Each structure stands twice: as C-alpha cells, then as structure tokens.
C-alpha cells in the first residue's frame, strides 16, 4: 500500500464546497484501487485568512507544502481582497515556486454533455492544452511610473526564457508521442508581439525539428480562438503561453460544457516539488454558499491526480463514471440544467464508482 500525502487548500467561495466532494471521490477511488491511500492535511489559507492575518498564507507556508506528494486546491479570490493580491500571493506563487511549469488542461466533450456548438461532438472537441505556467505574461515584472500624475505610465513585461519556452514546447511534443503521434499546434502572436512571440515561434520551429514524426500547426491566437469555435476538430495537442492558455481554456471550457466541468493539473514533471490539481474555475462568489456549485471540475482534477500517481486505469474510470452520471441526467447541478446539490452529485458519483 502506497500512502500519498495531500495538502488541501480548499480556499474561497465554492472552493471548499467542491473540494469536499472531490475528496469523497478520491477516498472511494483509492479504496477500489486497493494499492494507494491518501492522508490529508488541511490548510485554511485564502481570503478569510487574509482578513485576519493580513496575508494569504503564513510566512513559512510554502515550506510546509514542500513535503507533500500533491496539493489539491479549490479556488482562490473573494470580493474584499484585491484579486492581484489574493491570486498572486497564494495561487500563482505556488505554481512558480514549485516550478509547476506545465498546466495540463483537457478540453474534451464528455459523453452526455451537449456542446453549445452545433457541430461539437466527442470527436471534434478533444484536445489537450499544454499551457506554460511559470513565466511569460504572468512574470509579475513591471513598473508603475509617475503614479497619480498626468504622465502616469505602467509597464507590464512578459518574461520568456530560452529554458522556459523550450521545455514547455518539448513537453507538448513528448505528450504527442505518448499519445501515439498526435499533432502539435502552437498558439502565439508574433505579428504584434515582436520580441516574445517571435522568439516563441522560433523555438517552436527549432524544437519541432527534433520530432519529424509529429505534424505541426502554428496559429495566431486570434485566429485560434476563431477556429476553436468554428472547427475545434483541428486541434489535438495545443501548446501556448501563460496568458493565452488562460483565456483559451475558458473558451475551451465553454465549448465543452462550461466552467463546472473544466479541470487542470499544474505539474512539475521532474517531481522535484509537489504538483497541484484544481478545477480551472474560480471561487464563483455569485453562487457561493448555496450548495449548488458543480463539483465535476474538481472531480475531474482528481482523475488527473490518479494519472499523476501512475494509476491511469483509475483516472480513466473516474472519467467514465462522470460520463455515466451525465448520461443518467438525474443528478445534475443547475449549471447543467438540473436541480441537484453539490453534495448530491458527489454522493452519486461515489455510488456509481
Ligand atoms: P469564476 O470561474 O469564479 O466564475 C465565472 C462564472 O462561472 C460564474 O457565473 C460562476 O457562477 C460560474 N461557475 C464557476 N464555477 C462553477 C461551478 N463549479 N459550478 C457552477 N458554476 C460555476 O470566475 P470569476 O467570477 O471571473 O472569478 C471569481 C473569483 O475567482 C475572482 O476572485 C477570480 O480572480 C478568482 N479566480 C480564481 C481561480 C482559481 O483559484 N484557480 C480561477 C479563476 C478565477
Ligand atoms: C486560472 C485562473 C488564474 C490564472 C488566475 C485566478 C490568476 O484564471 O487558473 O485559470 O489566470 O491562471
Ligand atoms: Mn483562468
């Protein structure tokens, strides 16, 4: 029996509501698997913690996380604490400090979900977005000059390093090979961003030479957004920058059923630090506390965690079980047209497992 230590940061808003259901699923799945068990440690960090302590997490918080095998996170951010503080000080700092440079976000229409796209089917909406997760537009570099004067200027600098760009692109190609030779599509914007994206495109071209067996496409991000709606079937493995990946995966969520079901894994492939699993949605203050948040995104990220812990059969089983629950149509939250509570969906999924 392998024991994995999981740090749980349920966070704000609907975060704790969906994470509670995710953990029920983790425990049941582990029990069925029989070779793995989880030990949880809960960290009450987030916006409430901030209002009491003036910081999102204690000074030694990141050190505390270091010893875990993975982090399971709900959502961060709530009205009252500026987003640029709450998100940068808790979520983004973990991604960066633990060098979780790969953000794996499946955009896949599961059986039982109707896409808002007329032509959206399980065949046409099935891509894996590999988002750069440690630098780029999110580097946090810049300046606020002559603040409050008519000459006020702000600079927000993207930081794209040779190491950072190369490793994320290479990861995408390796993933394409692991998946039996899928195509890799790079999404950038070199017609306007004359340093960062020209560099990105050059590195993509270079790395692609090492993978003559993999076919490639390269799109400008505006066109890519259009194709994701008009012709999503052309995408298989997608690699893109931090900001573009953020935006395109909300679009991806929209074509594949909505924020209630979109999951993501923040991975350090070398396993030098814990990786972090989370739904891609936020704390949804508009529905928080009502017990109606869809827990399926948080549950899909549990499936990703089983993949990460080398239990891909269980990861796949959780996904198939989500499809079963969707097909039944009896236990769905309001965003999916049902009347069920968050808890009811979690419980039903555990039963179906
Ligand atoms: P959001 O994802 O929280 O919500 C967008 C819309 O989707 C809302 O209408 C919400 O009700 C709905 N929604 C989201 N998750 C849902 C679920 N599981 N079930 C049903 N409906 C769901 O995005 P937002 O409103 O732009 O952001 C709210 C806060 O969350 C902000 O503070 C933002 O910075 C933060 N945020 C955090 C994360 C994260 O922690 N990873 C991600 C995105 C946004
Ligand atoms: C996400 C979120 C975060 C991001 C925010 C909250 C900083 O939108 O995980 O998609 O932009 O990465
Ligand atoms: Mn986002």
mmCIF file of N, CA and C in Angstrom, residues 126-171:
data_model
loop_
_atom_site.group_PDB
_atom_site.id
_atom_site.type_symbol
_atom_site.label_atom_id
_atom_site.label_comp_id
_atom_site.label_asym_id
_atom_site.label_seq_id
_atom_site.Cartn_x
_atom_site.Cartn_y
_atom_site.Cartn_z
ATOM 1 N N UNK A 126 -11.843 17.485 -28.641
ATOM 2 C CA UNK A 126 -10.986 16.566 -27.892
ATOM 3 C C UNK A 126 -9.540 17.020 -28.057
ATOM 4 N N UNK A 127 -9.171 17.989 -27.243
ATOM 5 C CA UNK A 127 -7.789 18.491 -27.329
ATOM 6 C C UNK A 127 -7.197 18.588 -25.929
ATOM 7 N N UNK A 128 -5.884 18.657 -25.898
ATOM 8 C CA UNK A 128 -5.204 18.817 -24.619
ATOM 9 C C UNK A 128 -4.389 20.103 -24.698
ATOM 10 N N UNK A 129 -4.744 21.064 -23.866
ATOM 11 C CA UNK A 129 -3.990 22.319 -23.868
ATOM 12 C C UNK A 129 -2.849 22.219 -22.864
ATOM 13 N N UNK A 130 -1.647 22.453 -23.354
ATOM 14 C CA UNK A 130 -0.448 22.486 -22.520
ATOM 15 C C UNK A 130 -0.071 23.964 -22.395
ATOM 16 N N UNK A 131 -0.391 24.511 -21.244
ATOM 17 C CA UNK A 131 -0.187 25.949 -21.024
ATOM 18 C C UNK A 131 1.104 26.174 -20.238
ATOM 19 N N UNK A 132 1.925 27.095 -20.709
ATOM 20 C CA UNK A 132 3.125 27.467 -19.949
ATOM 21 C C UNK A 132 2.649 28.111 -18.655
ATOM 22 N N UNK A 133 3.244 27.726 -17.536
ATOM 23 C CA UNK A 133 2.622 28.043 -16.239
ATOM 24 C C UNK A 133 3.574 28.701 -15.257
ATOM 25 N N UNK A 134 4.757 29.124 -15.721
ATOM 26 C CA UNK A 134 5.719 29.620 -14.732
ATOM 27 C C UNK A 134 6.289 30.989 -15.061
ATOM 28 N N UNK A 135 6.021 31.499 -16.251
ATOM 29 C CA UNK A 135 6.657 32.778 -16.612
ATOM 30 C C UNK A 135 5.783 33.527 -17.614
ATOM 31 N N UNK A 136 6.358 34.036 -18.672
ATOM 32 C CA UNK A 136 5.591 34.715 -19.711
ATOM 33 C C UNK A 136 4.923 35.984 -19.223
ATOM 34 N N UNK A 137 3.689 36.154 -19.623
ATOM 35 C CA UNK A 137 2.954 37.383 -19.295
ATOM 36 C C UNK A 137 2.673 37.477 -17.795
ATOM 37 N N UNK A 138 2.797 36.349 -17.074
ATOM 38 C CA UNK A 138 2.482 36.321 -15.646
ATOM 39 C C UNK A 138 3.711 36.562 -14.759
ATOM 40 N N UNK A 139 4.822 36.941 -15.371
ATOM 41 C CA UNK A 139 6.070 37.039 -14.611
ATOM 42 C C UNK A 139 5.988 38.055 -13.473
ATOM 43 N N UNK A 140 5.074 38.991 -13.583
ATOM 44 C CA UNK A 140 4.934 39.964 -12.490
ATOM 45 C C UNK A 140 6.019 41.021 -12.517
ATOM 46 N N UNK A 141 6.575 41.244 -13.703
ATOM 47 C CA UNK A 141 7.644 42.234 -13.832
ATOM 48 C C UNK A 141 7.064 43.507 -14.446
ATOM 49 N N UNK A 142 7.395 44.627 -13.859
ATOM 50 C CA UNK A 142 6.909 45.876 -14.439
ATOM 51 C C UNK A 142 7.151 47.045 -13.530
ATOM 52 N N UNK A 143 6.559 48.135 -13.881
ATOM 53 C CA UNK A 143 6.734 49.348 -13.072
ATOM 54 C C UNK A 143 5.520 50.227 -13.211
ATOM 55 N N UNK A 144 5.279 51.002 -12.172
ATOM 56 C CA UNK A 144 4.190 51.980 -12.183
ATOM 57 C C UNK A 144 4.863 53.323 -12.012
ATOM 58 N N UNK A 145 4.934 54.064 -13.076
ATOM 59 C CA UNK A 145 5.739 55.284 -13.059
ATOM 60 C C UNK A 145 4.853 56.522 -12.935
ATOM 61 N N UNK A 146 5.347 57.481 -12.227
ATOM 62 C CA UNK A 146 4.677 58.776 -12.085
ATOM 63 C C UNK A 146 3.203 58.615 -11.734
ATOM 64 N N UNK A 147 3.017 57.729 -10.783
ATOM 65 C CA UNK A 147 1.662 57.373 -10.354
ATOM 66 C C UNK A 147 0.864 58.609 -9.943
ATOM 67 N N UNK A 148 -0.345 58.672 -10.412
ATOM 68 C CA UNK A 148 -1.225 59.757 -9.993
ATOM 69 C C UNK A 148 -0.990 61.077 -10.727
ATOM 70 N N UNK A 149 -0.055 61.077 -11.655
ATOM 71 C CA UNK A 149 0.189 62.307 -12.419
ATOM 72 C C UNK A 149 -0.378 62.124 -13.829
ATOM 73 N N UNK A 150 -0.492 63.204 -14.564
ATOM 74 C CA UNK A 150 -0.985 63.055 -15.953
ATOM 75 C C UNK A 150 -0.026 62.247 -16.826
ATOM 76 N N UNK A 151 1.238 62.107 -16.375
ATOM 77 C CA UNK A 151 2.211 61.340 -17.178
ATOM 78 C C UNK A 151 2.244 59.865 -16.774
ATOM 79 N N UNK A 152 1.324 59.486 -15.927
ATOM 80 C CA UNK A 152 1.319 58.118 -15.405
ATOM 81 C C UNK A 152 1.530 57.080 -16.521
ATOM 82 N N UNK A 153 2.416 56.115 -16.229
ATOM 83 C CA UNK A 153 2.682 55.039 -17.203
ATOM 84 C C UNK A 153 2.838 53.732 -16.431
ATOM 85 N N UNK A 154 2.319 52.672 -16.980
ATOM 86 C CA UNK A 154 2.611 51.368 -16.376
ATOM 87 C C UNK A 154 3.248 50.467 -17.421
ATOM 88 N N UNK A 155 4.186 49.664 -16.942
ATOM 89 C CA UNK A 155 4.850 48.702 -17.817
ATOM 90 C C UNK A 155 4.602 47.314 -17.258
ATOM 91 N N UNK A 156 4.156 46.404 -18.079
ATOM 92 C CA UNK A 156 3.986 45.007 -17.659
ATOM 93 C C UNK A 156 4.804 44.181 -18.629
ATOM 94 N N UNK A 157 5.886 43.635 -18.125
ATOM 95 C CA UNK A 157 6.836 42.985 -19.025
ATOM 96 C C UNK A 157 6.641 41.479 -19.041
ATOM 97 N N UNK A 158 6.520 40.909 -20.199
ATOM 98 C CA UNK A 158 6.494 39.449 -20.315
ATOM 99 C C UNK A 158 7.926 38.931 -20.246
ATOM 100 N N UNK A 159 8.113 37.844 -19.545
ATOM 101 C CA UNK A 159 9.459 37.261 -19.467
ATOM 102 C C UNK A 159 9.410 35.858 -20.074
ATOM 103 N N UNK A 160 10.073 35.709 -21.194
ATOM 104 C CA UNK A 160 10.096 34.413 -21.881
ATOM 105 C C UNK A 160 11.543 33.965 -21.946
ATOM 106 N N UNK A 161 11.881 32.915 -21.208
ATOM 107 C CA UNK A 161 13.272 32.468 -21.198
ATOM 108 C C UNK A 161 13.456 31.315 -22.184
ATOM 109 N N UNK A 162 14.660 31.167 -22.656
ATOM 110 C CA UNK A 162 15.000 30.039 -23.546
ATOM 111 C C UNK A 162 14.622 28.715 -22.867
ATOM 112 N N UNK A 163 15.014 28.597 -21.590
ATOM 113 C CA UNK A 163 14.720 27.354 -20.856
ATOM 114 C C UNK A 163 13.203 27.147 -20.742
ATOM 115 N N UNK A 164 12.491 28.208 -20.375
ATOM 116 C CA UNK A 164 11.053 28.099 -20.128
ATOM 117 C C UNK A 164 10.266 27.753 -21.378
ATOM 118 N N UNK A 165 10.604 28.400 -22.479
ATOM 119 C CA UNK A 165 9.850 28.184 -23.715
ATOM 120 C C UNK A 165 10.184 26.809 -24.293
ATOM 121 N N UNK A 166 11.481 26.497 -24.269
ATOM 122 C CA UNK A 166 11.888 25.214 -24.834
ATOM 123 C C UNK A 166 11.253 24.038 -24.101
ATOM 124 N N UNK A 167 11.248 24.113 -22.760
ATOM 125 C CA UNK A 167 10.776 22.935 -22.014
ATOM 126 C C UNK A 167 9.282 22.714 -22.170
ATOM 127 N N UNK A 168 8.518 23.782 -22.298
ATOM 128 C CA UNK A 168 7.072 23.589 -22.422
ATOM 129 C C UNK A 168 6.723 23.051 -23.818
ATOM 130 N N UNK A 169 7.445 23.549 -24.809
ATOM 131 C CA UNK A 169 7.194 23.075 -26.176
ATOM 132 C C UNK A 169 7.632 21.610 -26.298
ATOM 133 N N UNK A 170 8.765 21.311 -25.703
ATOM 134 C CA UNK A 170 9.235 19.919 -25.746
ATOM 135 C C UNK A 170 8.246 18.986 -25.022
ATOM 136 N N UNK A 171 7.712 19.466 -23.916
ATOM 137 C CA UNK A 171 6.721 18.655 -23.183
ATOM 138 C C UNK A 171 5.531 18.326 -24.093
#
